[in-house]
CSV table of C-alpha atoms in Angstrom, one decimal:
chain,number,residue,atom,x,y,z
A,245,UNK,CA,-0.1,0.3,-0.4
A,246,UNK,CA,1.0,3.6,-0.8
A,247,UNK,CA,0.0,6.3,2.2
A,248,UNK,CA,1.2,9.7,0.6
A,249,UNK,CA,-0.9,12.3,1.3
A,250,UNK,CA,2.4,15.1,0.7
A,251,UNK,CA,2.4,14.4,-2.9
A,252,UNK,CA,-1.7,13.7,-3.4
A,253,UNK,CA,-1.2,10.0,-4.0
A,254,UNK,CA,-2.4,6.6,-2.0
A,255,UNK,CA,-2.6,3.3,-3.0
A,256,UNK,CA,-4.0,-0.4,-2.3
A,257,UNK,CA,-1.9,-3.2,-4.5
A,258,UNK,CA,-3.0,-6.6,-4.4
A,259,UNK,CA,-0.8,-9.9,-6.1
A,260,UNK,CA,-3.8,-11.8,-8.0
A,261,UNK,CA,-3.4,-15.2,-6.8
A,262,UNK,CA,-3.3,-17.4,-9.7
A,263,UNK,CA,0.5,-16.0,-10.5
A,264,UNK,CA,3.6,-17.2,-9.4
A,265,UNK,CA,4.9,-14.5,-8.1
A,266,UNK,CA,1.9,-12.1,-7.2
A,267,UNK,CA,3.5,-10.7,-3.5
A,268,UNK,CA,6.9,-9.1,-5.6
A,269,UNK,CA,4.4,-8.0,-8.4
A,270,UNK,CA,2.8,-5.7,-6.1
A,271,UNK,CA,5.8,-4.4,-4.6
A,272,UNK,CA,6.5,-3.6,-7.9
A,273,UNK,CA,3.7,-1.6,-8.7
A,274,UNK,CA,4.5,0.7,-4.8
A,275,UNK,CA,7.6,1.2,-6.0
A,276,UNK,CA,6.8,2.2,-8.9
A,277,UNK,CA,5.1,5.1,-7.9
A,278,UNK,CA,7.0,6.1,-5.1
A,279,UNK,CA,8.4,7.0,-8.2
A,280,UNK,CA,6.6,9.1,-9.5
A,281,UNK,CA,7.2,13.1,-10.3
A,282,UNK,CA,5.5,15.4,-8.4
A,283,UNK,CA,2.3,16.9,-11.0
A,284,UNK,CA,1.3,20.3,-11.7
A,285,UNK,CA,-2.1,19.2,-11.9
A,286,UNK,CA,-4.6,16.5,-11.9
A,287,UNK,CA,-4.6,15.8,-15.6
A,288,UNK,CA,-0.8,15.5,-15.0
A,289,UNK,CA,-0.8,13.6,-11.8
A,290,UNK,CA,-2.9,10.9,-14.0
A,291,UNK,CA,-0.2,10.5,-17.3
A,292,UNK,CA,2.2,10.1,-14.7
A,293,UNK,CA,0.9,7.7,-12.7
A,294,UNK,CA,-0.7,5.4,-16.4
A,295,UNK,CA,2.7,5.7,-17.6
A,296,UNK,CA,4.6,4.4,-14.7
A,297,UNK,CA,2.0,1.4,-14.4
A,298,UNK,CA,2.3,0.9,-18.5
A,299,UNK,CA,6.1,0.7,-17.3
A,300,UNK,CA,5.9,-1.7,-14.8
A,301,UNK,CA,3.3,-3.7,-16.7
A,302,UNK,CA,6.1,-4.2,-19.6
A,303,UNK,CA,8.8,-5.7,-16.8
A,304,UNK,CA,6.4,-7.8,-15.4
A,305,UNK,CA,4.6,-9.4,-18.8
A,306,UNK,CA,8.1,-9.5,-20.6
A,307,UNK,CA,8.4,-12.7,-17.6
A,308,UNK,CA,12.5,-11.2,-17.1
A,309,UNK,CA,12.6,-10.8,-14.1
A,310,UNK,CA,11.1,-13.5,-12.2
A,311,UNK,CA,11.0,-17.1,-13.7
A,312,UNK,CA,6.6,-17.5,-14.4
A,313,UNK,CA,3.4,-15.3,-14.2
A,314,UNK,CA,3.6,-12.0,-12.4
A,315,UNK,CA,0.5,-9.6,-11.8
A,316,UNK,CA,-1.6,-7.5,-9.3
A,317,UNK,CA,-4.4,-5.7,-9.5
A,318,UNK,CA,-4.2,-2.0,-8.4
A,319,UNK,CA,-6.4,0.6,-7.4
A,320,UNK,CA,-5.2,4.5,-6.7
A,321,UNK,CA,-5.9,7.7,-5.2
A,322,UNK,CA,-5.7,11.4,-6.3
A,323,UNK,CA,-6.2,14.2,-5.6
A,324,UNK,CA,-5.3,18.1,-7.5
A,325,UNK,CA,-7.1,21.1,-5.3
A,326,UNK,CA,-10.7,19.8,-5.4
A,327,UNK,CA,-11.2,17.3,-8.0
A,328,UNK,CA,-9.8,14.0,-7.5
A,329,UNK,CA,-9.3,10.6,-9.1
A,330,UNK,CA,-9.7,6.6,-9.2
A,331,UNK,CA,-7.6,4.8,-11.1
A,332,UNK,CA,-8.2,1.1,-11.4
A,333,UNK,CA,-6.8,-2.5,-13.0
A,334,UNK,CA,-8.9,-5.1,-10.8
A,335,UNK,CA,-10.8,-5.6,-8.0
A,336,UNK,CA,-8.9,-3.9,-4.9
A,337,UNK,CA,-12.5,-1.2,-4.7
A,338,UNK,CA,-11.9,2.3,-3.7
A,339,UNK,CA,-14.8,3.5,-1.2
A,340,UNK,CA,-16.0,6.9,-0.6
A,341,UNK,CA,-18.7,8.1,2.4
A,342,UNK,CA,-20.2,11.5,2.0
A,343,UNK,CA,-22.5,12.7,3.8
A,344,UNK,CA,-23.8,9.8,5.5
A,345,UNK,CA,-23.7,7.2,1.9
A,346,UNK,CA,-21.1,4.5,1.0
A,347,UNK,CA,-20.0,5.0,-2.5
A,348,UNK,CA,-18.2,2.5,-4.7
A,349,UNK,CA,-15.8,4.6,-6.6
A,350,UNK,CA,-14.1,1.5,-8.9
A,351,UNK,CA,-16.4,-1.9,-10.0
A,352,UNK,CA,-14.2,-5.4,-10.3
A,353,UNK,CA,-12.3,-6.9,-12.8
A,354,UNK,CA,-14.0,-10.2,-12.4
A,355,UNK,CA,-15.5,-12.7,-14.3
A,356,UNK,CA,-19.3,-12.1,-11.7
A,357,UNK,CA,-19.4,-8.5,-12.9
A,358,UNK,CA,-18.1,-9.7,-16.4
A,359,UNK,CA,-21.7,-11.9,-16.6
A,360,UNK,CA,-23.7,-9.5,-14.3
A,361,UNK,CA,-22.5,-5.5,-17.4
A,362,UNK,CA,-23.0,-8.1,-19.8
A,363,UNK,CA,-26.6,-9.2,-18.8
A,364,UNK,CA,-26.7,-13.0,-19.1
A,365,UNK,CA,-26.4,-13.4,-15.5
A,366,UNK,CA,-28.6,-10.7,-12.1
A,367,UNK,CA,-26.7,-10.1,-9.8
A,368,UNK,CA,-28.3,-13.0,-7.2
A,369,UNK,CA,-27.4,-15.4,-9.6
A,370,UNK,CA,-23.7,-14.5,-11.1
A,371,UNK,CA,-23.1,-14.1,-6.9
A,372,UNK,CA,-23.6,-17.6,-6.6
A,373,UNK,CA,-21.0,-18.0,-9.4
A,374,UNK,CA,-18.7,-20.4,-7.7
A,375,UNK,CA,-15.2,-19.5,-9.7
A,376,UNK,CA,-16.7,-15.9,-10.3
A,377,UNK,CA,-13.8,-14.1,-7.9
A,378,UNK,CA,-11.1,-14.5,-11.2
A,379,UNK,CA,-9.8,-11.5,-12.3
A,380,UNK,CA,-10.5,-10.8,-15.5
A,381,UNK,CA,-8.0,-7.2,-16.4
A,382,UNK,CA,-4.5,-7.0,-13.9
A,383,UNK,CA,-0.8,-5.1,-14.1
A,384,UNK,CA,1.1,-8.2,-15.6
A,385,UNK,CA,-1.8,-10.1,-16.9
A,386,UNK,CA,-0.7,-9.2,-20.0
A,387,UNK,CA,1.4,-7.4,-23.6
A,388,UNK,CA,-1.3,-4.9,-23.2
A,389,UNK,CA,-3.1,-3.5,-20.1
A,390,UNK,CA,-6.5,-2.2,-19.3
A,391,UNK,CA,-7.0,1.3,-16.6
A,392,UNK,CA,-10.3,2.3,-15.8
A,393,UNK,CA,-10.5,6.1,-14.5
A,394,UNK,CA,-13.3,7.6,-12.5
A,395,UNK,CA,-12.6,11.8,-12.1
A,396,UNK,CA,-15.4,13.3,-9.8
A,397,UNK,CA,-15.6,16.8,-7.6
A,398,UNK,CA,-14.5,16.4,-3.9
A,399,UNK,CA,-16.7,18.0,-1.0
A,400,UNK,CA,-15.5,19.4,3.3
A,401,UNK,CA,-15.7,15.7,4.4
A,402,UNK,CA,-15.7,13.4,2.4
A,403,UNK,CA,-14.2,9.5,3.6
A,404,UNK,CA,-12.5,7.5,1.3
A,405,UNK,CA,-10.9,3.6,2.1
A,406,UNK,CA,-8.9,2.0,-1.0
A,407,UNK,CA,-9.0,-1.8,0.0
A,408,UNK,CA,-8.4,-5.4,-1.4
A,409,UNK,CA,-10.4,-7.6,-1.5
A,410,UNK,CA,-10.0,-9.9,1.4
A,411,UNK,CA,-11.5,-6.7,3.2
A,412,UNK,CA,-14.1,-5.8,0.3
A,413,UNK,CA,-15.7,-9.9,0.5
A,414,UNK,CA,-15.7,-10.0,4.4
A,415,UNK,CA,-16.8,-6.6,5.0
A,416,UNK,CA,-19.9,-5.7,4.4
A,417,UNK,CA,-20.8,-1.3,2.4
A,418,UNK,CA,-23.0,-1.7,6.0
A,419,UNK,CA,-20.9,-2.6,8.0
A,420,UNK,CA,-18.1,-0.3,6.6
A,421,UNK,CA,-20.4,2.7,5.9
A,422,UNK,CA,-20.6,2.7,9.7
A,423,UNK,CA,-16.8,2.2,10.7
A,424,UNK,CA,-16.3,5.3,7.7
A,425,UNK,CA,-18.5,8.1,9.9
A,426,UNK,CA,-16.5,7.5,12.8
A,427,UNK,CA,-14.0,9.5,14.5
A,428,UNK,CA,-10.4,10.9,12.3
A,429,UNK,CA,-8.8,9.0,10.4
A,430,UNK,CA,-6.5,7.0,12.8
A,431,UNK,CA,-9.8,5.9,15.3
A,432,UNK,CA,-11.2,4.7,11.8
A,433,UNK,CA,-8.5,2.0,10.4
A,434,UNK,CA,-8.3,0.8,13.8
A,435,UNK,CA,-12.2,0.3,13.6
A,436,UNK,CA,-11.6,-1.7,9.8
A,437,UNK,CA,-8.5,-3.9,11.7
A,438,UNK,CA,-10.2,-4.8,15.0
A,439,UNK,CA,-13.7,-5.8,13.0
A,440,UNK,CA,-11.5,-7.9,10.2
A,441,UNK,CA,-10.6,-10.0,13.7
A,442,UNK,CA,-14.3,-10.3,14.8
A,443,UNK,CA,-14.1,-12.9,11.4
A,444,UNK,CA,-12.2,-15.9,9.5
A,445,UNK,CA,-11.2,-15.0,6.4
A,446,UNK,CA,-8.5,-16.7,3.9
A,447,UNK,CA,-7.2,-14.1,2.4
A,448,UNK,CA,-5.3,-10.4,3.3
A,449,UNK,CA,-6.9,-7.9,3.5
A,450,UNK,CA,-5.1,-4.4,3.0
A,451,UNK,CA,-6.0,-1.2,3.9
A,452,UNK,CA,-6.4,3.1,3.5
A,453,UNK,CA,-8.6,5.3,4.8
A,454,UNK,CA,-8.6,9.3,3.7
A,455,UNK,CA,-10.0,12.0,5.2
A,456,UNK,CA,-10.7,15.2,4.0
A,457,UNK,CA,-10.6,18.1,6.5
A,458,UNK,CA,-14.4,19.0,7.5
A,459,UNK,CA,-13.5,23.0,8.1
A,460,UNK,CA,-11.4,24.8,5.4
């Protein structure tokens, strides 16, 4: 994960379980983001991130650093002034809590979500899929990558959660909304961590919380 408020950049990466070197891939992505130069506009910020991830994808897809496959999901939150952007590949998510309402800023790049998007399956039907969580897009998965993007204007008091699927598959939306509404960012992070301790889950859970101030 990356927590870099000085550069207004936050990220979570999750090695794809089906790849041989998912952990190394996720670390490479975060290290790449840490080398991104300072940006002077949101567009510049986004171009820097995309360029860095494309370079990392080339390294991972070429198989020259590690024998076998190496792929990772990524979700990145960028802020510049009162504007923000979220970029992602895979099923790591970004949530926004605004005025007490929880929004999912990203959509999963999974087989389940593809079936829902195409209309082939309803949400309840897709949720019963045995292998619905298969990743359909990740950094390192293919020579050409797909990085989705959403932009929005910020409001005072906005609260963000970036997380791996180990967390989003464990804690419900109602629970996340409740936890994100608590205290300051440190208290919220502690609450999320403590909530996870009440569940048995087989996947890793990594997350970053980002709180905007309520007042100027």
